[in-house]
PDB file of C-alpha atoms in Angstrom:
ATOM      1  CA  UNK A   1      -0.132   0.095   0.352  1.00 44.00           C
ATOM      2  CA  UNK A   2       1.314   3.506  -0.503  1.00 46.00           C
ATOM      3  CA  UNK A   3       2.283   5.467   2.579  1.00 50.00           C
ATOM      4  CA  UNK A   4      -0.554   8.658   0.472  1.00 58.00           C
ATOM      5  CA  UNK A   5      -3.307   6.121   1.309  1.00 63.00           C
ATOM      6  CA  UNK A   6      -2.262   5.094   4.813  1.00 63.00           C
ATOM      7  CA  UNK A   7      -5.220   7.124   6.731  1.00 65.00           C
ATOM      8  CA  UNK A   8      -2.832   6.167  10.041  1.00 63.00           C
ATOM      9  CA  UNK A   9       0.073   7.895   8.799  1.00 64.00           C
ATOM     10  CA  UNK A  10      -0.384  11.122  11.204  1.00 64.00           C
ATOM     11  CA  UNK A  11       3.018  11.669  11.718  1.00 63.00           C
ATOM     12  CA  UNK A  12       3.694  12.324   7.766  1.00 63.00           C
ATOM     13  CA  UNK A  13       6.556   9.800   8.593  1.00 58.00           C
ATOM     14  CA  UNK A  14       8.147   8.927   4.877  1.00 63.00           C
ATOM     15  CA  UNK A  15       7.549   4.765   6.706  1.00 63.00           C
ATOM     16  CA  UNK A  16       4.521   2.790   7.229  1.00 70.00           C
ATOM     17  CA  UNK A  17       3.995   2.635  10.920  1.00 70.00           C
ATOM     18  CA  UNK A  18       4.740  -0.832  12.584  1.00 76.00           C
ATOM     19  CA  UNK A  19       3.590  -2.021  15.810  1.00 81.00           C
ATOM     20  CA  UNK A  20       7.325  -2.937  17.541  1.00 88.00           C
ATOM     21  CA  UNK A  21       7.144  -2.430  20.852  1.00 93.00           C
ATOM     22  CA  UNK A  22       7.223  -5.226  22.988  1.00 93.00           C
ATOM     23  CA  UNK A  23       5.460  -5.485  26.484  1.00 95.00           C
ATOM     24  CA  UNK A  24       8.264  -6.825  29.178  1.00 94.00           C
ATOM     25  CA  UNK A  25       7.389  -8.025  32.512  1.00 92.00           C
ATOM     26  CA  UNK A  26       9.899  -8.915  35.239  1.00 89.00           C
ATOM     27  CA  UNK A  27      10.895 -12.695  35.753  1.00 83.00           C
ATOM     28  CA  UNK A  28      12.519 -12.017  39.392  1.00 84.00           C
ATOM     29  CA  UNK A  29      10.940  -9.102  41.692  1.00 88.00           C
ATOM     30  CA  UNK A  30      13.631 -10.068  44.783  1.00 86.00           C
ATOM     31  CA  UNK A  31      16.713  -8.000  43.713  1.00 88.00           C
ATOM     32  CA  UNK A  32      17.692  -4.313  45.072  1.00 94.00           C
ATOM     33  CA  UNK A  33      15.215  -1.726  43.410  1.00 96.00           C
ATOM     34  CA  UNK A  34      18.358  -0.070  41.628  1.00 96.00           C
ATOM     35  CA  UNK A  35      19.277  -3.562  39.879  1.00 95.00           C
ATOM     36  CA  UNK A  36      16.201  -4.296  38.730  1.00 96.00           C
ATOM     37  CA  UNK A  37      15.455  -0.779  37.560  1.00 97.00           C
ATOM     38  CA  UNK A  38      19.291  -1.305  35.569  1.00 96.00           C
ATOM     39  CA  UNK A  39      18.175  -4.925  34.559  1.00 95.00           C
ATOM     40  CA  UNK A  40      15.008  -3.629  32.643  1.00 97.00           C
ATOM     41  CA  UNK A  41      16.799  -0.640  30.800  1.00 97.00           C
ATOM     42  CA  UNK A  42      19.435  -3.285  29.906  1.00 96.00           C
ATOM     43  CA  UNK A  43      16.929  -5.714  28.397  1.00 95.00           C
ATOM     44  CA  UNK A  44      16.334  -3.897  25.040  1.00 96.00           C
ATOM     45  CA  UNK A  45      18.343  -1.251  23.541  1.00 97.00           C
ATOM     46  CA  UNK A  46      15.676   1.069  23.399  1.00 97.00           C
ATOM     47  CA  UNK A  47      13.189   0.670  26.234  1.00 98.00           C
ATOM     48  CA  UNK A  48      10.579   3.082  27.552  1.00 98.00           C
ATOM     49  CA  UNK A  49       8.754   3.292  30.876  1.00 98.00           C
ATOM     50  CA  UNK A  50       5.099   3.869  30.174  1.00 98.00           C
ATOM     51  CA  UNK A  51       1.690   3.647  31.465  1.00 97.00           C
ATOM     52  CA  UNK A  52       0.107   0.872  29.614  1.00 97.00           C
ATOM     53  CA  UNK A  53       1.154  -1.153  26.907  1.00 97.00           C
ATOM     54  CA  UNK A  54       1.879  -0.277  23.043  1.00 96.00           C
ATOM     55  CA  UNK A  55      -1.258  -1.709  22.204  1.00 95.00           C
ATOM     56  CA  UNK A  56      -3.493  -0.041  25.298  1.00 95.00           C
ATOM     57  CA  UNK A  57      -1.362   3.078  26.042  1.00 96.00           C
ATOM     58  CA  UNK A  58      -3.239   4.149  29.153  1.00 96.00           C
ATOM     59  CA  UNK A  59      -1.816   7.965  28.782  1.00 94.00           C
ATOM     60  CA  UNK A  60      -2.009  10.394  25.897  1.00 94.00           C
ATOM     61  CA  UNK A  61       1.872  11.094  26.412  1.00 95.00           C
ATOM     62  CA  UNK A  62       2.847   7.544  26.785  1.00 96.00           C
ATOM     63  CA  UNK A  63       0.742   6.864  23.394  1.00 96.00           C
ATOM     64  CA  UNK A  64       2.143  10.022  21.395  1.00 96.00           C
ATOM     65  CA  UNK A  65       6.034   8.233  22.062  1.00 97.00           C
ATOM     66  CA  UNK A  66       4.311   5.054  21.477  1.00 97.00           C
ATOM     67  CA  UNK A  67       3.259   6.524  17.951  1.00 95.00           C
ATOM     68  CA  UNK A  68       6.517   8.175  16.953  1.00 96.00           C
ATOM     69  CA  UNK A  69       8.522   4.947  18.126  1.00 96.00           C
ATOM     70  CA  UNK A  70       6.765   2.725  15.722  1.00 94.00           C
ATOM     71  CA  UNK A  71       6.593   5.483  13.013  1.00 91.00           C
ATOM     72  CA  UNK A  72      10.081   5.093  13.003  1.00 92.00           C
ATOM     73  CA  UNK A  73       9.979   1.503  13.208  1.00 92.00           C
ATOM     74  CA  UNK A  74      11.805   0.972  16.219  1.00 95.00           C
ATOM     75  CA  UNK A  75      12.304  -2.357  17.881  1.00 95.00           C
ATOM     76  CA  UNK A  76      11.368  -1.398  21.524  1.00 97.00           C
ATOM     77  CA  UNK A  77      10.530  -3.068  24.958  1.00 98.00           C
ATOM     78  CA  UNK A  78       8.121  -1.431  27.282  1.00 98.00           C
ATOM     79  CA  UNK A  79       7.324  -1.685  30.900  1.00 98.00           C
ATOM     80  CA  UNK A  80       3.629  -0.368  32.282  1.00 98.00           C
ATOM     81  CA  UNK A  81       4.777   1.330  35.403  1.00 97.00           C
ATOM     82  CA  UNK A  82       0.859   1.301  36.780  1.00 97.00           C
ATOM     83  CA  UNK A  83       1.073  -2.658  37.704  1.00 97.00           C
ATOM     84  CA  UNK A  84       4.441  -2.436  40.218  1.00 96.00           C
ATOM     85  CA  UNK A  85       4.503   1.103  42.376  1.00 96.00           C
ATOM     86  CA  UNK A  86       8.216   0.501  43.399  1.00 96.00           C
ATOM     87  CA  UNK A  87       9.371   0.854  40.241  1.00 97.00           C
ATOM     88  CA  UNK A  88       7.107   4.100  39.670  1.00 97.00           C
ATOM     89  CA  UNK A  89       8.815   5.532  41.811  1.00 97.00           C
ATOM     90  CA  UNK A  90      12.428   3.863  42.198  1.00 97.00           C
ATOM     91  CA  UNK A  91      12.129   5.261  38.649  1.00 97.00           C
ATOM     92  CA  UNK A  92      11.656   8.586  39.161  1.00 95.00           C
ATOM     93  CA  UNK A  93      14.752   8.808  41.882  1.00 95.00           C
ATOM     94  CA  UNK A  94      16.905   6.740  39.681  1.00 96.00           C
ATOM     95  CA  UNK A  95      16.215   8.990  36.403  1.00 95.00           C
ATOM     96  CA  UNK A  96      16.544  12.575  38.720  1.00 92.00           C
ATOM     97  CA  UNK A  97      13.117  12.779  36.066  1.00 93.00           C
ATOM     98  CA  UNK A  98       9.923  13.185  37.856  1.00 89.00           C
ATOM     99  CA  UNK A  99       7.164  11.964  34.619  1.00 93.00           C
ATOM    100  CA  UNK A 100       5.986   9.258  32.227  1.00 96.00           C
ATOM    101  CA  UNK A 101       7.013   7.595  29.990  1.00 97.00           C
ATOM    102  CA  UNK A 102      10.777   7.754  29.659  1.00 98.00           C
ATOM    103  CA  UNK A 103      12.449   6.561  26.813  1.00 98.00           C
ATOM    104  CA  UNK A 104      16.423   5.171  27.008  1.00 98.00           C
ATOM    105  CA  UNK A 105      18.509   4.149  24.802  1.00 97.00           C
ATOM    106  CA  UNK A 106      21.403   1.987  25.249  1.00 96.00           C
ATOM    107  CA  UNK A 107      20.819   2.340  28.734  1.00 96.00           C
ATOM    108  CA  UNK A 108      20.845   6.488  28.803  1.00 95.00           C
ATOM    109  CA  UNK A 109      17.580   8.571  29.618  1.00 97.00           C
ATOM    110  CA  UNK A 110      16.359  10.159  26.622  1.00 97.00           C
ATOM    111  CA  UNK A 111      13.519  11.917  27.331  1.00 97.00           C
ATOM    112  CA  UNK A 112       9.613  12.761  28.366  1.00 96.00           C
ATOM    113  CA  UNK A 113       6.756  12.999  25.650  1.00 95.00           C
ATOM    114  CA  UNK A 114       7.958  16.626  25.131  1.00 93.00           C
ATOM    115  CA  UNK A 115      11.613  16.028  24.503  1.00 96.00           C
ATOM    116  CA  UNK A 116      10.815  13.431  22.509  1.00 97.00           C
ATOM    117  CA  UNK A 117       8.817  15.227  20.397  1.00 96.00           C
ATOM    118  CA  UNK A 118      10.954  18.152  20.031  1.00 94.00           C
ATOM    119  CA  UNK A 119      13.684  16.265  18.553  1.00 95.00           C
ATOM    120  CA  UNK A 120      11.550  13.761  16.495  1.00 95.00           C
ATOM    121  CA  UNK A 121      10.646  17.349  14.961  1.00 93.00           C
ATOM    122  CA  UNK A 122      14.341  18.315  14.665  1.00 91.00           C
ATOM    123  CA  UNK A 123      15.518  14.783  13.174  1.00 92.00           C
ATOM    124  CA  UNK A 124      17.362  14.191  16.244  1.00 93.00           C
ATOM    125  CA  UNK A 125      15.406  11.424  17.484  1.00 95.00           C
ATOM    126  CA  UNK A 126      16.672   9.354  14.103  1.00 93.00           C
ATOM    127  CA  UNK A 127      19.697   9.630  14.747  1.00 92.00           C
ATOM    128  CA  UNK A 128      20.140   9.015  18.091  1.00 93.00           C
ATOM    129  CA  UNK A 129      17.551   5.552  17.769  1.00 93.00           C
ATOM    130  CA  UNK A 130      20.194   4.496  14.925  1.00 88.00           C
ATOM    131  CA  UNK A 131      23.406   5.116  17.100  1.00 81.00           C
TER     132      UNK A 131
ATOM    133  CA  UNK B   1       1.756  30.584  42.316  1.00 78.00           C
ATOM    134  CA  UNK B   2       5.048  32.447  42.198  1.00 84.00           C
ATOM    135  CA  UNK B   3       6.509  36.214  40.877  1.00 89.00           C
ATOM    136  CA  UNK B   4       8.252  35.211  37.395  1.00 92.00           C
ATOM    137  CA  UNK B   5      10.367  37.715  38.356  1.00 94.00           C
ATOM    138  CA  UNK B   6      11.808  35.282  41.186  1.00 94.00           C
ATOM    139  CA  UNK B   7      11.973  32.059  38.851  1.00 95.00           C
ATOM    140  CA  UNK B   8      14.024  34.590  36.824  1.00 96.00           C
ATOM    141  CA  UNK B   9      16.377  35.533  39.221  1.00 96.00           C
ATOM    142  CA  UNK B  10      16.445  32.224  40.638  1.00 96.00           C
ATOM    143  CA  UNK B  11      17.646  30.316  37.282  1.00 97.00           C
ATOM    144  CA  UNK B  12      20.209  33.557  36.687  1.00 97.00           C
ATOM    145  CA  UNK B  13      22.211  33.010  40.053  1.00 97.00           C
ATOM    146  CA  UNK B  14      23.090  29.439  38.565  1.00 97.00           C
ATOM    147  CA  UNK B  15      23.585  30.306  34.862  1.00 97.00           C
ATOM    148  CA  UNK B  16      24.996  33.767  34.696  1.00 96.00           C
ATOM    149  CA  UNK B  17      24.796  34.081  31.011  1.00 96.00           C
ATOM    150  CA  UNK B  18      21.345  32.908  30.849  1.00 97.00           C
ATOM    151  CA  UNK B  19      18.274  34.873  28.957  1.00 96.00           C
ATOM    152  CA  UNK B  20      15.225  33.677  30.971  1.00 97.00           C
ATOM    153  CA  UNK B  21      11.335  34.000  29.738  1.00 95.00           C
ATOM    154  CA  UNK B  22       8.735  32.963  31.459  1.00 95.00           C
ATOM    155  CA  UNK B  23       5.168  32.780  30.219  1.00 95.00           C
ATOM    156  CA  UNK B  24       2.201  31.418  32.228  1.00 93.00           C
ATOM    157  CA  UNK B  25       0.758  28.425  30.800  1.00 91.00           C
ATOM    158  CA  UNK B  26      -2.599  28.301  32.401  1.00 89.00           C
ATOM    159  CA  UNK B  27      -3.631  31.709  33.728  1.00 89.00           C
ATOM    160  CA  UNK B  28      -2.841  30.558  37.094  1.00 87.00           C
ATOM    161  CA  UNK B  29       0.993  31.461  37.065  1.00 87.00           C
ATOM    162  CA  UNK B  30       1.653  28.279  38.567  1.00 86.00           C
ATOM    163  CA  UNK B  31       1.905  26.485  35.423  1.00 91.00           C
ATOM    164  CA  UNK B  32       4.706  27.943  33.860  1.00 93.00           C
ATOM    165  CA  UNK B  33       6.318  27.875  29.852  1.00 95.00           C
ATOM    166  CA  UNK B  34      10.098  28.851  30.494  1.00 97.00           C
ATOM    167  CA  UNK B  35      12.854  29.459  27.646  1.00 97.00           C
ATOM    168  CA  UNK B  36      16.135  29.538  28.906  1.00 98.00           C
ATOM    169  CA  UNK B  37      19.137  30.569  26.554  1.00 97.00           C
ATOM    170  CA  UNK B  38      22.874  29.799  28.224  1.00 97.00           C
ATOM    171  CA  UNK B  39      25.926  28.579  26.895  1.00 97.00           C
ATOM    172  CA  UNK B  40      25.695  26.363  29.968  1.00 97.00           C
ATOM    173  CA  UNK B  41      24.089  23.425  27.639  1.00 98.00           C
ATOM    174  CA  UNK B  42      26.747  23.150  25.172  1.00 97.00           C
ATOM    175  CA  UNK B  43      27.578  19.871  24.507  1.00 95.00           C
ATOM    176  CA  UNK B  44      24.651  18.510  26.894  1.00 95.00           C
ATOM    177  CA  UNK B  45      21.444  16.224  24.957  1.00 94.00           C
ATOM    178  CA  UNK B  46      18.302  17.711  25.752  1.00 95.00           C
ATOM    179  CA  UNK B  47      17.458  15.481  28.812  1.00 97.00           C
ATOM    180  CA  UNK B  48      20.607  16.912  30.569  1.00 96.00           C
ATOM    181  CA  UNK B  49      19.580  20.559  29.880  1.00 97.00           C
ATOM    182  CA  UNK B  50      16.068  19.998  31.203  1.00 97.00           C
ATOM    183  CA  UNK B  51      17.498  18.541  34.335  1.00 96.00           C
ATOM    184  CA  UNK B  52      19.703  21.417  35.149  1.00 97.00           C
ATOM    185  CA  UNK B  53      16.882  23.447  35.624  1.00 97.00           C
ATOM    186  CA  UNK B  54      14.621  20.892  36.894  1.00 95.00           C
ATOM    187  CA  UNK B  55      17.431  20.753  39.685  1.00 95.00           C
ATOM    188  CA  UNK B  56      17.181  24.485  40.407  1.00 96.00           C
ATOM    189  CA  UNK B  57      13.343  24.746  40.286  1.00 95.00           C
ATOM    190  CA  UNK B  58      13.317  21.668  42.640  1.00 93.00           C
ATOM    191  CA  UNK B  59      12.143  23.805  45.634  1.00 92.00           C
ATOM    192  CA  UNK B  60       9.424  25.426  43.928  1.00 93.00           C
ATOM    193  CA  UNK B  61       7.840  22.139  42.644  1.00 91.00           C
ATOM    194  CA  UNK B  62       8.217  20.532  45.270  1.00 91.00           C
ATOM    195  CA  UNK B  63       6.518  23.161  47.360  1.00 93.00           C
ATOM    196  CA  UNK B  64       4.304  23.008  44.853  1.00 90.00           C
ATOM    197  CA  UNK B  65       4.581  26.861  44.207  1.00 92.00           C
ATOM    198  CA  UNK B  66       5.289  25.826  40.849  1.00 91.00           C
ATOM    199  CA  UNK B  67       3.255  22.850  39.622  1.00 91.00           C
ATOM    200  CA  UNK B  68       4.086  21.936  36.376  1.00 90.00           C
ATOM    201  CA  UNK B  69       6.950  23.225  33.925  1.00 93.00           C
ATOM    202  CA  UNK B  70       7.454  23.309  29.886  1.00 93.00           C
ATOM    203  CA  UNK B  71      10.782  23.783  29.369  1.00 95.00           C
ATOM    204  CA  UNK B  72      12.532  25.340  26.325  1.00 96.00           C
ATOM    205  CA  UNK B  73      16.184  25.494  26.263  1.00 97.00           C
ATOM    206  CA  UNK B  74      18.867  26.453  23.901  1.00 97.00           C
ATOM    207  CA  UNK B  75      22.776  27.247  23.583  1.00 96.00           C
ATOM    208  CA  UNK B  76      23.115  30.942  22.510  1.00 95.00           C
ATOM    209  CA  UNK B  77      23.818  29.184  18.692  1.00 94.00           C
ATOM    210  CA  UNK B  78      20.704  27.736  18.528  1.00 93.00           C
ATOM    211  CA  UNK B  79      18.477  30.730  19.722  1.00 95.00           C
ATOM    212  CA  UNK B  80      20.590  33.035  17.117  1.00 93.00           C
ATOM    213  CA  UNK B  81      19.985  30.206  14.120  1.00 91.00           C
ATOM    214  CA  UNK B  82      15.856  29.658  15.495  1.00 88.00           C
ATOM    215  CA  UNK B  83      15.680  33.673  15.550  1.00 88.00           C
ATOM    216  CA  UNK B  84      14.603  33.941  18.934  1.00 86.00           C
ATOM    217  CA  UNK B  85      17.641  35.763  19.995  1.00 77.00           C
ATOM    218  CA  UNK B  86      18.340  38.912  18.466  1.00 67.00           C
ATOM    219  CA  UNK B  87      22.254  40.246  19.656  1.00 54.00           C
TER     220      UNK B  87
END
């Protein structure tokens, strides 16, 4: 299908959006909180702490970042912070960042919705994801 | 609720070269749009630039004087390229 005919291509990407997100859960919750968080982030080069999951985001900002990642055909993993209050509070301290969603690339926090939008529009996000 | 000059001065005590513009996003003076232009951002990625400002504003946010902020951080070169700084 030509991209011009794709009514879902609201972000104007030159690629057809693909659902590349995989929601993950923890196998072992017994360790130190910071180690649990670090091992989640390490589980994928592109990792998103969000509300809900890629198929059903529970917050407009999370949905927006999912839309951008899918528009870029990114392969990424997500964790639903609404399912775990320890992780939810712990990540804020771990990253020194107070809100969700939070996008990590190769272990480095890249930003929340505002920053991801700004970087996407400036073409900088693609460079970071492909780095 | 917070005086905009308080926010401007607070940021300028940490980043001396900063140009700061504060706007009221909701009419209640506690949801602020803040644009900060400073060469202290040079070489830092966007999230690190925002974290520098959030650290400066932490007390005001914790005390609820400020509820929420929307930040725009720029180096002087970037601000000039985008036409928001005419010097």
